[in-house]
Tab-separated table of C-alpha atoms and ligand atoms in Angstrom:
chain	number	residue	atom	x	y	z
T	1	UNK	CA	151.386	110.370	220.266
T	2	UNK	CA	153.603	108.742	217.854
T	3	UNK	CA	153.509	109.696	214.262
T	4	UNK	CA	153.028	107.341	211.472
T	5	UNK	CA	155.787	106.956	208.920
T	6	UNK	CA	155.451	105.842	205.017
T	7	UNK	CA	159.000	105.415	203.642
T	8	UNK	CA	159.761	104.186	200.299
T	9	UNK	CA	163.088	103.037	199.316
T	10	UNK	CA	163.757	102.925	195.556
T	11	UNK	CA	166.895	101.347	196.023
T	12	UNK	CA	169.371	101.763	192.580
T	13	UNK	CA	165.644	102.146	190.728
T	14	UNK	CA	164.817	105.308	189.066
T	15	UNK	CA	166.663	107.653	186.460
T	16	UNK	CA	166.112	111.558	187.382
T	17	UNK	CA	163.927	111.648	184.217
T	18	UNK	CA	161.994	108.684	185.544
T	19	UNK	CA	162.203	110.099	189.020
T	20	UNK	CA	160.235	113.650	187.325
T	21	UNK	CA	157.372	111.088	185.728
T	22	UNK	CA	157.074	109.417	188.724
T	23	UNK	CA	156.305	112.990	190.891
T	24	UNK	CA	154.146	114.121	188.181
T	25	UNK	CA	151.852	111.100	188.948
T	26	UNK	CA	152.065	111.233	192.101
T	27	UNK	CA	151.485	114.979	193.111
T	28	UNK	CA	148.668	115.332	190.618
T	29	UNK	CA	147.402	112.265	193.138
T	30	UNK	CA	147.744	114.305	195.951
T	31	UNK	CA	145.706	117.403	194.797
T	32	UNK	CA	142.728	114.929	194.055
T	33	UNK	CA	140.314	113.113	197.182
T	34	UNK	CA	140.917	111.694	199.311
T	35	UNK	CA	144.183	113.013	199.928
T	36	UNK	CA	143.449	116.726	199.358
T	37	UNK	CA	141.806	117.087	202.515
T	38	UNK	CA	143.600	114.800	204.775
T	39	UNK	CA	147.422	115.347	204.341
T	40	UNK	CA	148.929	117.659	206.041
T	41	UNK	CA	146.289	117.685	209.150
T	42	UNK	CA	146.940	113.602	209.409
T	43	UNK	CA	149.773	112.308	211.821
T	44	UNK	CA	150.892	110.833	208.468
T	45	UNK	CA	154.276	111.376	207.218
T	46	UNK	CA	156.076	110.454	204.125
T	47	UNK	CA	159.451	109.824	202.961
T	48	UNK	CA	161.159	109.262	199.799
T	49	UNK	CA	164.397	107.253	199.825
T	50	UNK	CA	165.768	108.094	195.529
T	51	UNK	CA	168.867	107.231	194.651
T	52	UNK	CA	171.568	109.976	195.079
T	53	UNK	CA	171.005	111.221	191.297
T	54	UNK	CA	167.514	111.802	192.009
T	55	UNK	CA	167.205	113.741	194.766
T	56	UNK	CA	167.729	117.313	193.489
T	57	UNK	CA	164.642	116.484	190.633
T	58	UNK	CA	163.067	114.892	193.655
T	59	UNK	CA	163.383	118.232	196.118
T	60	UNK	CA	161.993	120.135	193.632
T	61	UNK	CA	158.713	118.231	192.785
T	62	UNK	CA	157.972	118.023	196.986
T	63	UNK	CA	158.284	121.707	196.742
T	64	UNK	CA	154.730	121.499	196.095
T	65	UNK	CA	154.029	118.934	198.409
T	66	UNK	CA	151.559	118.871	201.603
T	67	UNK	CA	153.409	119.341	205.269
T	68	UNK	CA	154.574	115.937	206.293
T	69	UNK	CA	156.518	114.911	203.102
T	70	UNK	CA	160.207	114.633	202.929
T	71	UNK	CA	163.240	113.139	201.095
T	72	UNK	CA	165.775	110.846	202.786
T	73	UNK	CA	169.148	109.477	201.250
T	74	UNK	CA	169.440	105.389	201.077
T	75	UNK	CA	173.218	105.710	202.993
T	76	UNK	CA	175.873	107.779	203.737
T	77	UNK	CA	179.774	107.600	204.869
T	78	UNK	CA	180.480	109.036	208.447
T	79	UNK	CA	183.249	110.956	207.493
T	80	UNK	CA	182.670	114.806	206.445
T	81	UNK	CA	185.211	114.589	203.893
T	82	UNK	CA	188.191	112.991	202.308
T	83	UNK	CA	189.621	111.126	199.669
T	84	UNK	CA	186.755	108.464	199.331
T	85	UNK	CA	186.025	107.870	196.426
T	86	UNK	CA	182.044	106.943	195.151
T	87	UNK	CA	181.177	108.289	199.300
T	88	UNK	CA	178.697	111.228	200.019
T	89	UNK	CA	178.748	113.217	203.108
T	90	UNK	CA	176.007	113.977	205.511
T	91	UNK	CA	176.629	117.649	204.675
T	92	UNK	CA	175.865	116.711	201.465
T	93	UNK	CA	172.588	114.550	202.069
T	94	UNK	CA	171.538	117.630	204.113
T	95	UNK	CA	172.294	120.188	200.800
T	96	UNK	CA	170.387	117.967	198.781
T	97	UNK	CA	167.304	118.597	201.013
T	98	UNK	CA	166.801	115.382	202.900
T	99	UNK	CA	165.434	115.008	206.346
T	100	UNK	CA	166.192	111.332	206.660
T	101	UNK	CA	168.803	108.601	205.727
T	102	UNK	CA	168.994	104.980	205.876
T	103	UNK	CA	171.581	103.539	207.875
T	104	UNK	CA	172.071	99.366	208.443
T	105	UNK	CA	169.805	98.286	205.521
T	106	UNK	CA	169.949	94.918	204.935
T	107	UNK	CA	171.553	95.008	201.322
T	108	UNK	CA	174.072	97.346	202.638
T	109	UNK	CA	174.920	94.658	205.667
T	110	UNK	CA	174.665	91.298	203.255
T	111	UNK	CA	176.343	92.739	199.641
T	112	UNK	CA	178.294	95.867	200.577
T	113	UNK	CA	179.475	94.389	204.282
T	114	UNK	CA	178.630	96.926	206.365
T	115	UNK	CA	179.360	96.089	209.678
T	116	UNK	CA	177.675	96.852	212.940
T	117	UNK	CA	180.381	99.255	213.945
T	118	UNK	CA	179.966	101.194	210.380
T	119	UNK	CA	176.486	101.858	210.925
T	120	UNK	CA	176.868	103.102	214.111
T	121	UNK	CA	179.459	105.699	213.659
T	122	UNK	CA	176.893	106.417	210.332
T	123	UNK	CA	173.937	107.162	212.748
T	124	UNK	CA	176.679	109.597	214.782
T	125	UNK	CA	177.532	111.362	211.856
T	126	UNK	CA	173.681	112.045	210.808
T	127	UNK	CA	172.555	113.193	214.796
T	128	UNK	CA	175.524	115.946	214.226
T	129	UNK	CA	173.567	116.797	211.199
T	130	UNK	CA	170.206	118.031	210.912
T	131	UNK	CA	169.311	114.406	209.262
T	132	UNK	CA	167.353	111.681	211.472
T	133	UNK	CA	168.760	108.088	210.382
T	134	UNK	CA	166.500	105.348	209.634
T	135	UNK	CA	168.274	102.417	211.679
T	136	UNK	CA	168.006	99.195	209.464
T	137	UNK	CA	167.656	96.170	211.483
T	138	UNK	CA	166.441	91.982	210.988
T	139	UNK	CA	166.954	88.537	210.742
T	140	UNK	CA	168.144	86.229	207.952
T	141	UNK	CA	166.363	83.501	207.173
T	142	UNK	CA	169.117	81.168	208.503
T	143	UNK	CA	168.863	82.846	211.446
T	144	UNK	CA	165.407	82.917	212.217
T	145	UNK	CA	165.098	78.803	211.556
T	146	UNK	CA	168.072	78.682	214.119
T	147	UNK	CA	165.723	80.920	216.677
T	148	UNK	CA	168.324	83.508	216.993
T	149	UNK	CA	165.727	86.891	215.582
T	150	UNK	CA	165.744	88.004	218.858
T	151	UNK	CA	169.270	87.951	219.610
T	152	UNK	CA	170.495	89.109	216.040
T	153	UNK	CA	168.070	92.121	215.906
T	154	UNK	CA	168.944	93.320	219.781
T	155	UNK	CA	172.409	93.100	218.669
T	156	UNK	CA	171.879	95.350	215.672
T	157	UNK	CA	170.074	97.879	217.633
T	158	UNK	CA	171.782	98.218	220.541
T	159	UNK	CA	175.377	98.435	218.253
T	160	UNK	CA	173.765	100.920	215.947
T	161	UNK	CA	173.108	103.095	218.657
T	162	UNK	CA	175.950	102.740	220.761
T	163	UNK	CA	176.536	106.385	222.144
T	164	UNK	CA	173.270	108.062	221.171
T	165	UNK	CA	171.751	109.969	224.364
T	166	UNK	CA	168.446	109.054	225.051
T	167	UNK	CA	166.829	112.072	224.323
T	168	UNK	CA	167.477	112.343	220.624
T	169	UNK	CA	166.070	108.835	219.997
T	170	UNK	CA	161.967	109.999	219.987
T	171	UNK	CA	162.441	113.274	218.171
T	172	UNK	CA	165.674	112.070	215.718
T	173	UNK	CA	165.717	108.274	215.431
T	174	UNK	CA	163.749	105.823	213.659
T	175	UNK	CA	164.185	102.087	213.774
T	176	UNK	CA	162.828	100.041	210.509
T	177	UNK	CA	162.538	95.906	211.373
T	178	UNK	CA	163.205	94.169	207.773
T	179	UNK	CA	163.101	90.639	208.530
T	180	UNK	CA	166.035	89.784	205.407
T	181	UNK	CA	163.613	86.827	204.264
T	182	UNK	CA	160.844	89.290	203.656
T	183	UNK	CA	162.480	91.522	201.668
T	184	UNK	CA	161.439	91.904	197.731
T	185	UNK	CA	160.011	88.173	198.332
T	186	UNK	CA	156.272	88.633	198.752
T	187	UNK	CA	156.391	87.000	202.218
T	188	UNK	CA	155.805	89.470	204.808
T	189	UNK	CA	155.962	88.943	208.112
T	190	UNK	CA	152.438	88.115	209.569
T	191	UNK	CA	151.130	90.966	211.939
T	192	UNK	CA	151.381	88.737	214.727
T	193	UNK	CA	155.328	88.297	214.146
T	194	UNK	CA	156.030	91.873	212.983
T	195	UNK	CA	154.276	93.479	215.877
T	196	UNK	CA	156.146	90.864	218.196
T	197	UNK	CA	159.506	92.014	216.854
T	198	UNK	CA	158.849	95.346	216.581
T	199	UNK	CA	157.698	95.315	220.635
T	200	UNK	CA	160.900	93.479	221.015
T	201	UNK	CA	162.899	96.068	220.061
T	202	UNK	CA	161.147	98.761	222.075
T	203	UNK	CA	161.354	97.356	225.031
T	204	UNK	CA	165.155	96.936	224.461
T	205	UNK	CA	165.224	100.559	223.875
T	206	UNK	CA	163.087	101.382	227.395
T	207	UNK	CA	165.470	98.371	229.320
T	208	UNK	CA	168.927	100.461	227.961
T	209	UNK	CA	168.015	103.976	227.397
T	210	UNK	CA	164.773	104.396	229.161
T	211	UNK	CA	161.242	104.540	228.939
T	212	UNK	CA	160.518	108.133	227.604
T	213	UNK	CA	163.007	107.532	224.813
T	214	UNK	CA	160.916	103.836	223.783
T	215	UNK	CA	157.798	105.208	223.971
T	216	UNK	CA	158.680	107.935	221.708
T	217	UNK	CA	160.629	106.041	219.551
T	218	UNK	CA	159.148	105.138	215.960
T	219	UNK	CA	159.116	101.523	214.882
T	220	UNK	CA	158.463	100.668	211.279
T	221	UNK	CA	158.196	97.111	209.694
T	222	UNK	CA	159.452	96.538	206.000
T	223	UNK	CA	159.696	93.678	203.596
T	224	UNK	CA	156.969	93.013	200.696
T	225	UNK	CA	154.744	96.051	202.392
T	226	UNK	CA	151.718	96.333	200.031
T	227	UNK	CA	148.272	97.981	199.874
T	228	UNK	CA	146.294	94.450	200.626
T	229	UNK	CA	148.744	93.845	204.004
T	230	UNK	CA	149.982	97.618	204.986
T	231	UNK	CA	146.305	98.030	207.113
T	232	UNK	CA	146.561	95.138	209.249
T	233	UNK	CA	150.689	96.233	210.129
T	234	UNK	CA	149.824	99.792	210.280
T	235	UNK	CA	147.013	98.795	213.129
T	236	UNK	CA	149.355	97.238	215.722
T	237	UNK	CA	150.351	98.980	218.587
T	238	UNK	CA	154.109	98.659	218.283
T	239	UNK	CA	154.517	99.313	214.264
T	240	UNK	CA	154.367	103.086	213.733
T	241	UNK	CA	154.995	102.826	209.932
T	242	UNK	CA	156.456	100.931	206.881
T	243	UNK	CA	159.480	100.578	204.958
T	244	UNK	CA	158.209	100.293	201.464
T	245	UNK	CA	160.400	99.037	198.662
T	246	UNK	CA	159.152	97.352	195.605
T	247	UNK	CA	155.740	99.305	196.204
T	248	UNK	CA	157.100	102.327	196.254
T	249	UNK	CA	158.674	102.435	192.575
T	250	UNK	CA	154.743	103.110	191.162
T	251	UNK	CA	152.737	106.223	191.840
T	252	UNK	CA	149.707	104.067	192.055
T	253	UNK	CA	151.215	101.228	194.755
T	254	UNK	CA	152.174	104.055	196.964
T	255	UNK	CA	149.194	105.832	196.933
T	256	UNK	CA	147.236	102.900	197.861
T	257	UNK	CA	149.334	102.212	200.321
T	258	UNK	CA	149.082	105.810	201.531
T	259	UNK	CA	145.200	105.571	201.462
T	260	UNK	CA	145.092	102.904	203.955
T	261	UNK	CA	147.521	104.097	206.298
T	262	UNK	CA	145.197	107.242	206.298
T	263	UNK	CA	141.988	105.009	207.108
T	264	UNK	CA	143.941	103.068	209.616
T	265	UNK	CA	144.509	106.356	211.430
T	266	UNK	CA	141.013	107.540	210.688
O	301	LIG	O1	163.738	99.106	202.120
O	301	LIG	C1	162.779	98.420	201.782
O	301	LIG	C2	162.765	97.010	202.024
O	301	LIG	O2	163.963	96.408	201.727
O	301	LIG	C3	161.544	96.277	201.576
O	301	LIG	O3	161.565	96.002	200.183
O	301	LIG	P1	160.274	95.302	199.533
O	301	LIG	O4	159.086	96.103	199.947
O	301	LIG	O5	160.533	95.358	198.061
O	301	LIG	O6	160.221	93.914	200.087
């Protein structure tokens, strides 16, 4: 059985001092009901996505943390070293104590231009790491109104994982469907659409690379996840988790958040 995933990006939110307030909300949170006696035994896990200059302060607060909560990195460059200047290295993701990174998010596509190609050799790099990359994938909202979702998403999978063996997708892949439109703008994606989507791209998975490797797979759903919608994505049998991002930035949001992904797995 798949586990369910709670990531939250931060995005370029969050000084390091901000980033130890933050934790010291937050874990107090988790020593109190009702998540005292469910994390850790729960096929919940978490993920935090700081920026780079949080993630030491960040490692160090999770110390404390239940099992099932982890740190992930919001990209990385493919190469493992070189003259590039303002890049980080999986190696150096991996020191800084993550478990995941996010490869092919949206904002990195539309303002930085990463390309298809670029995330790809990205998820390579991370899958000759210990890291498991969080493959970024969805529509624009010009895209969508031209009834091209389908294609544009298959295209972003399939590319992103050009050259991944089957095998390593359940254990060390996870996909994320943002549609671009629903990102940051309070319109999510209605259950029916996400879970649609999120099928979608399963069953291109099972069609290319099998059916072990689909089934396995995890498939989250992100754009303007909060507590009042997260139960109703969370139930659906194709969306194994969330891709949190304005939520995420307050101790309180998340929690809620987490607190209904526990009930939904109750
Ligand atoms: O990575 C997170 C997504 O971009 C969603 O952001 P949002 O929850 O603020 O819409």
């Amino acid at each position: 059985m798949r586990k369910m995933l709670i990531a939250g990006n931060w995005k370029m939110h969050m000084t390091a001092g901000e980033t130890e307030q933050f934790f010291r909300e937050f874990m107090a949170s988790l020593r109190q009901p009702p998540f005292r006696e469910a994390l850790g035994r729960s096929r919940l896990e978490v993920a935090l996505f700081p920026p780079f200059t949080s993630l030491y302060v960040a490692a160090f607060a999770l110390e404390e943390a239940p099992r099932g909560f982890s740190l992930g990195a919001q990209t990385v460059h493919w190469e493992t070293h070189g003259a590039f200047t303002g890049e980080i290295s999986p190696a150096m993701v991996e020191e800084s104590g993550c478990r995941y990174c996010l490869v092919g998010h949206s904002e990195r596509r539309h303002l930085f231009g990463e390309t298809d190609e670029m995330t790809n050799l990205k998820v390579r790099a991370l899958l000759a790491t210990s890291l498991r990359p969080v493959l970024c994938v969805g529509e624009t909202l010009a895209e969508r109104e031209r009834g091209e979702t389908f294609t544009v998403v298959r295209r972003q999978l399939l590319k992103g994982l050009e050259s991944v063996p089957a095998h390593r997708l359940g254990q060390d892949v996870v996909v994320a469907y943002e549609p671009v439109w629903a990102i940051g703008t309070g319109k999510t994606a209605s259950d029916d659409d996400a879970q649609e989507v999120c099928h979608f791209l399963r069953s291109v998975v099972g069609d290319q690379l099998g059916a072990e490797g689909a089934e396995s797979l995890r498939v989250l759903y992100g754009g303007s996840v909060k507590a009042e919608n997260s139960a109703g994505l969370m139930a659906r049998p194709d969306i194994d988790g969330a891709l949190v991002g304005g939520a995420s930035l307050k101790s309180d949001s998340f929690l809620a958040i987490l607190r209904e992904s526990l009930s939904a797995l109750a």
